[in-house]
């Protein structure tokens, strides 16, 4: 094994087992200096890891869980890094979970869920290399060269090229554009099950569609069963469903869902879409358990490559947790307890040596 391959494996293990900030010096110290921090930094700088590299490294594990009923789940996450220097990667992104723009990393993930496991099969780091002056504020701002909808389509093309088996694309309303739905139906020949915003326009029959008589989805007379109709901008019939649920604070929430699989009933729609939650769990894992933002890397390449390694560390954590019959957080806690026991034993040995 050459040095870079050795560091590659060690860095993944370092992220899985770490409970705080991860640094090249920290890993070198763990290895008693066998690999210097300079060697680790050079490893993070030597090439730009890509989404294609992710697939090469997870392909074996994905094939083991793959099935025709698998789903592809798309979502992005924003990780704040308020004290890092701004660049193309770390800059201002709108975070819909807090309703404002925050300074940090924006990561688009494609998660494959099948047979009880959820693994990343593609990703896109949202960079903003284009700088421009905002007319109203005259402040310099940044923007991406592509939209997230463009990125979703490119990822779907890659999944097809990789001969990945799947049945549905699941995503929230940020990805339910007409272009995405048409691409999934026409080009991929697959099904989508997406959330819709309440202002989307729907025709309830073919005549209304041809006459341009559309109405907002939140104004429809919902009886509790799905409705067939036509969404404005598309020529295929779709099934629509209004799901009512309880939020954590006991308030009522409403979710509008759309699919081109018109054979789906209420229970099937809700059961399948529930799988979308797996991407939220994945994002929690990569932030809390595999040190997504806990690296002081300075350059765009080393920052990007650290994130790539964090994705692979999450894959390893997921696979180990399943084999042990634990949640990822349960497995991580088990590692923490073992580490703490080892630390206490080391403390007692040090005390004994100085007595």
CSV table of C-alpha atoms in Angstrom, one decimal:
chain,number,residue,atom,x,y,z
A,1,UNK,CA,0.0,0.0,0.0
A,2,UNK,CA,1.5,3.4,-1.0
A,3,UNK,CA,1.5,6.2,1.4
A,4,UNK,CA,-1.5,8.1,0.0
A,5,UNK,CA,-3.6,5.0,0.2
A,6,UNK,CA,-2.5,4.4,3.7
A,7,UNK,CA,-3.4,7.9,4.8
A,8,UNK,CA,-6.7,7.6,2.9
A,9,UNK,CA,-7.8,4.6,5.1
A,10,UNK,CA,-6.4,6.1,8.3
A,11,UNK,CA,-8.1,9.5,7.7
A,12,UNK,CA,-11.5,7.8,7.3
A,13,UNK,CA,-11.0,5.9,10.6
A,14,UNK,CA,-9.9,9.1,12.3
A,15,UNK,CA,-13.1,10.8,11.3
A,16,UNK,CA,-15.3,7.9,12.5
A,17,UNK,CA,-13.6,7.7,15.9
A,18,UNK,CA,-13.1,11.5,16.5
A,19,UNK,CA,-15.3,13.4,19.0
A,20,UNK,CA,-13.9,16.9,18.4
A,21,UNK,CA,-11.9,18.9,15.8
A,22,UNK,CA,-9.9,16.9,13.3
A,23,UNK,CA,-6.5,18.1,12.2
A,24,UNK,CA,-3.5,16.8,10.4
A,25,UNK,CA,-1.5,17.3,13.6
A,26,UNK,CA,-4.1,15.4,15.6
A,27,UNK,CA,-4.0,12.4,13.3
A,28,UNK,CA,-0.2,12.4,13.2
A,29,UNK,CA,-0.1,12.5,17.0
A,30,UNK,CA,-2.4,9.5,17.2
A,31,UNK,CA,0.0,7.6,15.0
A,32,UNK,CA,3.0,8.7,17.2
A,33,UNK,CA,4.4,10.6,14.3
A,34,UNK,CA,4.7,7.6,12.0
A,35,UNK,CA,3.0,9.8,9.4
A,36,UNK,CA,3.8,13.5,9.7
A,37,UNK,CA,1.2,16.2,9.6
A,38,UNK,CA,2.8,17.5,6.4
A,39,UNK,CA,2.3,14.2,4.7
A,40,UNK,CA,-1.4,14.3,5.7
A,41,UNK,CA,-1.8,17.9,4.5
A,42,UNK,CA,-0.1,16.9,1.2
A,43,UNK,CA,-2.6,14.0,0.9
A,44,UNK,CA,-5.5,16.4,1.2
A,45,UNK,CA,-3.9,18.6,-1.5
A,46,UNK,CA,-2.7,16.0,-4.0
A,47,UNK,CA,-5.9,15.6,-6.0
A,48,UNK,CA,-9.5,16.9,-6.1
A,49,UNK,CA,-11.8,14.1,-5.1
A,50,UNK,CA,-15.1,14.1,-7.0
A,51,UNK,CA,-18.5,12.6,-7.0
A,52,UNK,CA,-17.2,9.9,-9.4
A,53,UNK,CA,-14.5,9.0,-6.8
A,54,UNK,CA,-17.3,8.7,-4.2
A,55,UNK,CA,-19.1,6.1,-6.4
A,56,UNK,CA,-15.9,4.1,-6.9
A,57,UNK,CA,-15.5,3.9,-3.1
A,58,UNK,CA,-19.1,3.0,-2.2
A,59,UNK,CA,-20.0,0.9,-5.3
A,60,UNK,CA,-19.3,-2.5,-3.5
A,61,UNK,CA,-21.4,-1.6,-0.4
A,62,UNK,CA,-24.2,-0.2,-2.6
A,63,UNK,CA,-24.4,-3.3,-4.8
A,64,UNK,CA,-24.8,-5.4,-1.6
A,65,UNK,CA,-28.0,-3.5,-0.6
A,66,UNK,CA,-29.3,-2.7,-4.1
A,67,UNK,CA,-32.8,-3.6,-5.2
A,68,UNK,CA,-35.3,-2.6,-7.9
A,69,UNK,CA,-37.4,-0.9,-5.2
A,70,UNK,CA,-34.5,1.4,-4.1
A,71,UNK,CA,-35.1,5.2,-3.9
A,72,UNK,CA,-32.8,8.1,-4.7
A,73,UNK,CA,-33.2,10.9,-2.1
A,74,UNK,CA,-32.0,14.4,-2.9
A,75,UNK,CA,-31.5,17.2,-0.4
A,76,UNK,CA,-28.9,19.8,0.4
A,77,UNK,CA,-27.6,20.9,3.8
A,78,UNK,CA,-25.9,24.0,5.0
A,79,UNK,CA,-23.2,23.8,7.7
A,80,UNK,CA,-22.2,27.1,9.2
A,81,UNK,CA,-18.5,28.1,9.4
A,82,UNK,CA,-18.8,31.7,10.5
A,83,UNK,CA,-15.1,32.1,11.5
A,84,UNK,CA,-13.6,30.7,8.3
A,85,UNK,CA,-12.3,32.9,5.5
A,86,UNK,CA,-14.7,33.4,2.7
A,87,UNK,CA,-14.0,31.8,-0.7
A,88,UNK,CA,-15.8,30.0,-3.5
A,89,UNK,CA,-16.8,27.1,-1.2
A,90,UNK,CA,-17.3,28.8,2.1
A,91,UNK,CA,-19.6,31.8,1.6
A,92,UNK,CA,-23.2,32.8,2.1
A,93,UNK,CA,-26.0,30.3,1.4
A,94,UNK,CA,-29.7,30.5,2.2
A,95,UNK,CA,-30.5,27.9,4.9
A,96,UNK,CA,-34.3,27.2,4.8
A,97,UNK,CA,-34.1,25.5,8.2
A,98,UNK,CA,-33.4,28.9,9.8
A,99,UNK,CA,-34.9,31.1,7.1
A,100,UNK,CA,-31.9,33.2,6.4
A,101,UNK,CA,-28.5,33.2,4.7
A,102,UNK,CA,-25.6,31.9,6.7
A,103,UNK,CA,-21.9,31.7,6.0
A,104,UNK,CA,-20.7,28.2,5.5
A,105,UNK,CA,-20.7,25.1,3.3
A,106,UNK,CA,-23.6,24.0,1.1
A,107,UNK,CA,-23.6,20.3,0.2
A,108,UNK,CA,-26.1,18.6,-2.2
A,109,UNK,CA,-26.3,14.9,-1.5
A,110,UNK,CA,-27.9,12.0,-3.4
A,111,UNK,CA,-28.7,9.2,-0.9
A,112,UNK,CA,-29.5,5.7,-2.1
A,113,UNK,CA,-31.9,3.9,0.3
A,114,UNK,CA,-32.6,0.2,0.0
A,115,UNK,CA,-33.0,-2.8,2.3
A,116,UNK,CA,-32.7,-0.7,5.4
A,117,UNK,CA,-29.4,1.1,4.5
A,118,UNK,CA,-28.8,4.6,3.4
A,119,UNK,CA,-25.6,5.4,1.5
A,120,UNK,CA,-24.4,8.4,-0.5
A,121,UNK,CA,-23.9,7.7,-4.2
A,122,UNK,CA,-23.3,11.2,-5.5
A,123,UNK,CA,-22.7,14.7,-4.2
A,124,UNK,CA,-22.1,18.3,-5.3
A,125,UNK,CA,-20.4,21.0,-3.3
A,126,UNK,CA,-22.2,24.2,-4.1
A,127,UNK,CA,-19.5,26.7,-5.1
A,128,UNK,CA,-20.0,30.3,-6.0
A,129,UNK,CA,-17.1,31.4,-8.2
A,130,UNK,CA,-19.0,34.3,-10.0
A,131,UNK,CA,-18.8,37.6,-8.2
A,132,UNK,CA,-21.1,40.5,-9.0
A,133,UNK,CA,-22.3,43.8,-7.6
A,134,UNK,CA,-25.8,43.8,-6.1
A,135,UNK,CA,-27.6,46.7,-7.8
A,136,UNK,CA,-29.7,47.6,-4.7
A,137,UNK,CA,-27.0,47.3,-2.0
A,138,UNK,CA,-23.9,47.8,-4.2
A,139,UNK,CA,-22.3,45.0,-2.2
A,140,UNK,CA,-20.2,42.3,-3.9
A,141,UNK,CA,-22.1,39.0,-3.9
A,142,UNK,CA,-21.4,35.5,-5.3
A,143,UNK,CA,-23.4,33.1,-7.4
A,144,UNK,CA,-23.0,29.6,-8.7
A,145,UNK,CA,-22.5,28.6,-12.4
A,146,UNK,CA,-25.3,26.1,-12.2
A,147,UNK,CA,-28.6,25.7,-10.3
A,148,UNK,CA,-29.3,22.9,-7.9
A,149,UNK,CA,-31.9,21.6,-10.3
A,150,UNK,CA,-29.1,21.5,-13.0
A,151,UNK,CA,-27.0,19.6,-10.5
A,152,UNK,CA,-29.8,17.1,-9.7
A,153,UNK,CA,-30.2,16.3,-13.4
A,154,UNK,CA,-26.4,15.7,-13.8
A,155,UNK,CA,-26.4,13.4,-10.8
A,156,UNK,CA,-29.3,11.4,-12.2
A,157,UNK,CA,-27.4,11.0,-15.5
A,158,UNK,CA,-24.4,9.6,-13.5
A,159,UNK,CA,-26.7,7.2,-11.6
A,160,UNK,CA,-28.0,5.9,-14.9
A,161,UNK,CA,-24.5,5.5,-16.2
A,162,UNK,CA,-23.5,3.6,-13.1
A,163,UNK,CA,-26.5,1.2,-13.7
A,164,UNK,CA,-27.9,1.9,-10.3
A,165,UNK,CA,-31.3,0.2,-9.7
A,166,UNK,CA,-34.0,2.5,-8.3
A,167,UNK,CA,-37.7,3.2,-8.6
A,168,UNK,CA,-38.4,6.6,-7.2
A,169,UNK,CA,-36.8,10.0,-6.8
A,170,UNK,CA,-37.7,11.6,-3.5
A,171,UNK,CA,-37.2,15.3,-2.7
A,172,UNK,CA,-38.7,18.3,-1.0
A,173,UNK,CA,-40.4,21.2,-2.8
A,174,UNK,CA,-37.1,22.9,-3.6
A,175,UNK,CA,-36.5,20.2,-6.3
A,176,UNK,CA,-40.0,19.8,-7.7
A,177,UNK,CA,-39.5,22.0,-10.8
A,178,UNK,CA,-41.2,21.1,-14.0
A,179,UNK,CA,-37.8,20.5,-15.6
A,180,UNK,CA,-36.9,17.9,-13.0
A,181,UNK,CA,-40.2,16.1,-13.2
A,182,UNK,CA,-40.1,16.0,-17.0
A,183,UNK,CA,-36.5,14.7,-17.0
A,184,UNK,CA,-37.3,11.9,-14.5
A,185,UNK,CA,-40.4,10.9,-16.4
A,186,UNK,CA,-39.2,11.4,-20.1
A,187,UNK,CA,-35.5,10.7,-19.9
A,188,UNK,CA,-35.0,8.4,-16.9
A,189,UNK,CA,-38.3,6.5,-17.4
A,190,UNK,CA,-38.6,6.5,-13.7
A,191,UNK,CA,-41.1,7.7,-11.0
A,192,UNK,CA,-40.8,10.8,-8.8
A,193,UNK,CA,-42.5,11.5,-5.5
A,194,UNK,CA,-42.0,15.1,-4.6
A,195,UNK,CA,-43.3,17.7,-2.2
A,196,UNK,CA,-45.1,20.7,-3.8
A,197,UNK,CA,-45.5,24.3,-2.5
A,198,UNK,CA,-49.1,25.2,-1.8
A,199,UNK,CA,-49.3,27.7,-4.7
A,200,UNK,CA,-48.7,25.2,-7.5
A,201,UNK,CA,-51.4,25.2,-10.1
A,202,UNK,CA,-53.4,22.1,-10.9
A,203,UNK,CA,-56.1,21.1,-13.4
A,204,UNK,CA,-58.5,18.3,-12.3
A,205,UNK,CA,-59.4,17.1,-15.8
A,206,UNK,CA,-58.1,17.1,-19.3
A,207,UNK,CA,-60.6,19.6,-20.5
A,208,UNK,CA,-59.7,22.1,-17.8
A,209,UNK,CA,-56.0,21.6,-18.7
A,210,UNK,CA,-56.7,22.3,-22.4
A,211,UNK,CA,-58.8,25.4,-21.5
A,212,UNK,CA,-56.1,26.7,-19.1
A,213,UNK,CA,-58.3,26.4,-16.1
A,214,UNK,CA,-55.9,25.8,-13.2
A,215,UNK,CA,-56.3,26.3,-9.5
A,216,UNK,CA,-54.0,26.4,-6.6
A,217,UNK,CA,-53.4,23.0,-4.9
A,218,UNK,CA,-54.3,24.4,-1.5
A,219,UNK,CA,-57.7,25.5,-2.8
A,220,UNK,CA,-58.7,21.9,-3.9
A,221,UNK,CA,-61.5,20.1,-2.1
A,222,UNK,CA,-59.5,17.4,-0.4
A,223,UNK,CA,-61.5,14.4,0.9
A,224,UNK,CA,-58.5,12.4,2.3
A,225,UNK,CA,-57.9,10.4,-0.8
A,226,UNK,CA,-55.4,11.2,-3.6
A,227,UNK,CA,-56.6,13.2,-6.6
A,228,UNK,CA,-55.6,12.7,-10.2
A,229,UNK,CA,-54.9,15.8,-12.3
A,230,UNK,CA,-52.4,17.7,-14.4
A,231,UNK,CA,-49.9,20.1,-13.0
A,232,UNK,CA,-49.4,23.3,-15.0
A,233,UNK,CA,-46.5,22.9,-17.5
A,234,UNK,CA,-46.7,19.1,-17.9
A,235,UNK,CA,-48.6,16.9,-20.3
A,236,UNK,CA,-48.8,13.7,-18.2
A,237,UNK,CA,-51.4,12.9,-15.5
A,238,UNK,CA,-50.2,12.9,-12.0
A,239,UNK,CA,-51.5,11.8,-8.6
A,240,UNK,CA,-51.7,14.4,-5.9
A,241,UNK,CA,-52.1,13.9,-2.1
A,242,UNK,CA,-52.4,16.2,0.9
A,243,UNK,CA,-50.8,14.7,4.0
A,244,UNK,CA,-51.7,16.2,7.4
A,245,UNK,CA,-49.3,15.6,10.2
A,246,UNK,CA,-48.4,16.8,13.7
A,247,UNK,CA,-45.2,18.8,14.3
A,248,UNK,CA,-43.1,18.4,17.4
A,249,UNK,CA,-44.9,21.3,19.1
A,250,UNK,CA,-48.3,19.6,18.4
A,251,UNK,CA,-49.2,22.1,15.7
A,252,UNK,CA,-50.7,20.8,12.5
A,253,UNK,CA,-48.6,20.6,9.3
A,254,UNK,CA,-49.7,20.0,5.7
A,255,UNK,CA,-47.6,18.4,3.0
A,256,UNK,CA,-48.6,18.4,-0.7
A,257,UNK,CA,-47.2,15.5,-2.6
A,258,UNK,CA,-47.0,14.7,-6.3
A,259,UNK,CA,-46.1,11.5,-8.3
A,260,UNK,CA,-46.2,10.3,-11.9
A,261,UNK,CA,-47.0,6.8,-10.5
A,262,UNK,CA,-50.8,7.2,-10.8
A,263,UNK,CA,-51.4,3.7,-9.3
A,264,UNK,CA,-50.3,4.9,-5.8
A,265,UNK,CA,-52.9,5.1,-3.1
A,266,UNK,CA,-52.7,7.2,0.1
A,267,UNK,CA,-50.9,4.7,2.2
A,268,UNK,CA,-48.3,3.9,-0.5
A,269,UNK,CA,-47.6,7.6,-1.1
A,270,UNK,CA,-47.1,8.3,2.6
A,271,UNK,CA,-45.0,5.2,3.2
A,272,UNK,CA,-42.7,5.8,0.3
A,273,UNK,CA,-42.2,9.5,1.0
A,274,UNK,CA,-41.4,8.8,4.6
A,275,UNK,CA,-38.1,7.3,3.3
A,276,UNK,CA,-37.1,10.9,2.4
A,277,UNK,CA,-36.4,11.4,6.1
A,278,UNK,CA,-33.3,9.1,5.7
A,279,UNK,CA,-31.4,12.0,4.1
A,280,UNK,CA,-32.1,14.2,7.2
A,281,UNK,CA,-30.6,11.4,9.4
A,282,UNK,CA,-27.6,11.2,7.0
A,283,UNK,CA,-27.0,15.0,7.3
A,284,UNK,CA,-27.2,14.7,11.1
A,285,UNK,CA,-24.6,11.9,11.0
A,286,UNK,CA,-22.2,13.8,8.7
A,287,UNK,CA,-22.4,16.9,10.9
A,288,UNK,CA,-22.4,15.2,14.3
A,289,UNK,CA,-20.5,11.9,13.8
A,290,UNK,CA,-18.0,12.3,11.0
A,291,UNK,CA,-16.7,15.9,11.5
A,292,UNK,CA,-18.1,17.6,8.4
A,293,UNK,CA,-17.1,21.1,9.5
A,294,UNK,CA,-14.6,20.2,12.2
A,295,UNK,CA,-11.5,20.8,10.2
A,296,UNK,CA,-9.3,23.9,10.1
A,297,UNK,CA,-8.3,23.2,6.4
A,298,UNK,CA,-7.4,26.4,4.7
A,299,UNK,CA,-7.6,25.9,0.9
A,300,UNK,CA,-10.6,25.1,-1.2
A,301,UNK,CA,-9.1,21.8,-2.2
A,302,UNK,CA,-8.2,20.6,1.3
A,303,UNK,CA,-11.6,21.8,2.6
A,304,UNK,CA,-13.4,20.0,-0.2
A,305,UNK,CA,-11.4,16.8,0.2
A,306,UNK,CA,-12.0,16.8,4.0
A,307,UNK,CA,-15.8,16.9,3.2
A,308,UNK,CA,-15.3,14.0,0.7
A,309,UNK,CA,-13.6,12.0,3.4
A,310,UNK,CA,-16.4,12.8,5.8
A,311,UNK,CA,-18.9,11.3,3.3
A,312,UNK,CA,-16.9,8.1,3.2
A,313,UNK,CA,-16.5,8.0,7.0
A,314,UNK,CA,-20.3,8.2,7.2
A,315,UNK,CA,-20.6,5.2,4.8
A,316,UNK,CA,-18.2,3.2,7.1
A,317,UNK,CA,-20.2,4.2,10.2
A,318,UNK,CA,-23.5,3.3,8.6
A,319,UNK,CA,-22.3,-0.2,7.5
A,320,UNK,CA,-20.7,-1.0,10.8
A,321,UNK,CA,-23.7,0.1,12.7
A,322,UNK,CA,-26.0,-2.1,10.7
A,323,UNK,CA,-23.8,-5.1,11.2
A,324,UNK,CA,-23.8,-4.4,14.9
A,325,UNK,CA,-27.5,-3.9,15.1
A,326,UNK,CA,-27.1,-0.4,16.4
A,327,UNK,CA,-28.0,3.1,15.2
A,328,UNK,CA,-25.1,5.2,14.1
A,329,UNK,CA,-25.4,7.3,17.2
A,330,UNK,CA,-25.5,4.2,19.3
A,331,UNK,CA,-22.4,2.8,17.7
A,332,UNK,CA,-20.6,6.2,18.1
A,333,UNK,CA,-21.5,6.2,21.8
A,334,UNK,CA,-20.1,2.7,22.1
A,335,UNK,CA,-16.8,3.9,20.7
A,336,UNK,CA,-16.9,6.9,23.0
A,337,UNK,CA,-17.4,4.7,26.1
A,338,UNK,CA,-14.5,2.4,25.1
A,339,UNK,CA,-12.3,5.4,24.5
A,340,UNK,CA,-13.2,6.9,27.9
A,341,UNK,CA,-12.5,3.5,29.6
A,342,UNK,CA,-9.1,3.4,27.9
A,343,UNK,CA,-8.4,7.0,29.1
A,344,UNK,CA,-9.3,6.2,32.7
A,345,UNK,CA,-7.0,3.1,32.6
A,346,UNK,CA,-4.2,5.3,31.2
A,347,UNK,CA,-4.9,7.8,34.0
A,348,UNK,CA,-4.6,5.2,36.7
A,349,UNK,CA,-1.4,3.9,35.2
A,350,UNK,CA,0.1,7.4,35.2
A,351,UNK,CA,-1.0,7.9,38.8
A,352,UNK,CA,0.5,4.6,39.8
A,353,UNK,CA,3.8,5.4,38.2
A,354,UNK,CA,4.1,8.7,40.2
A,355,UNK,CA,3.0,7.2,43.5
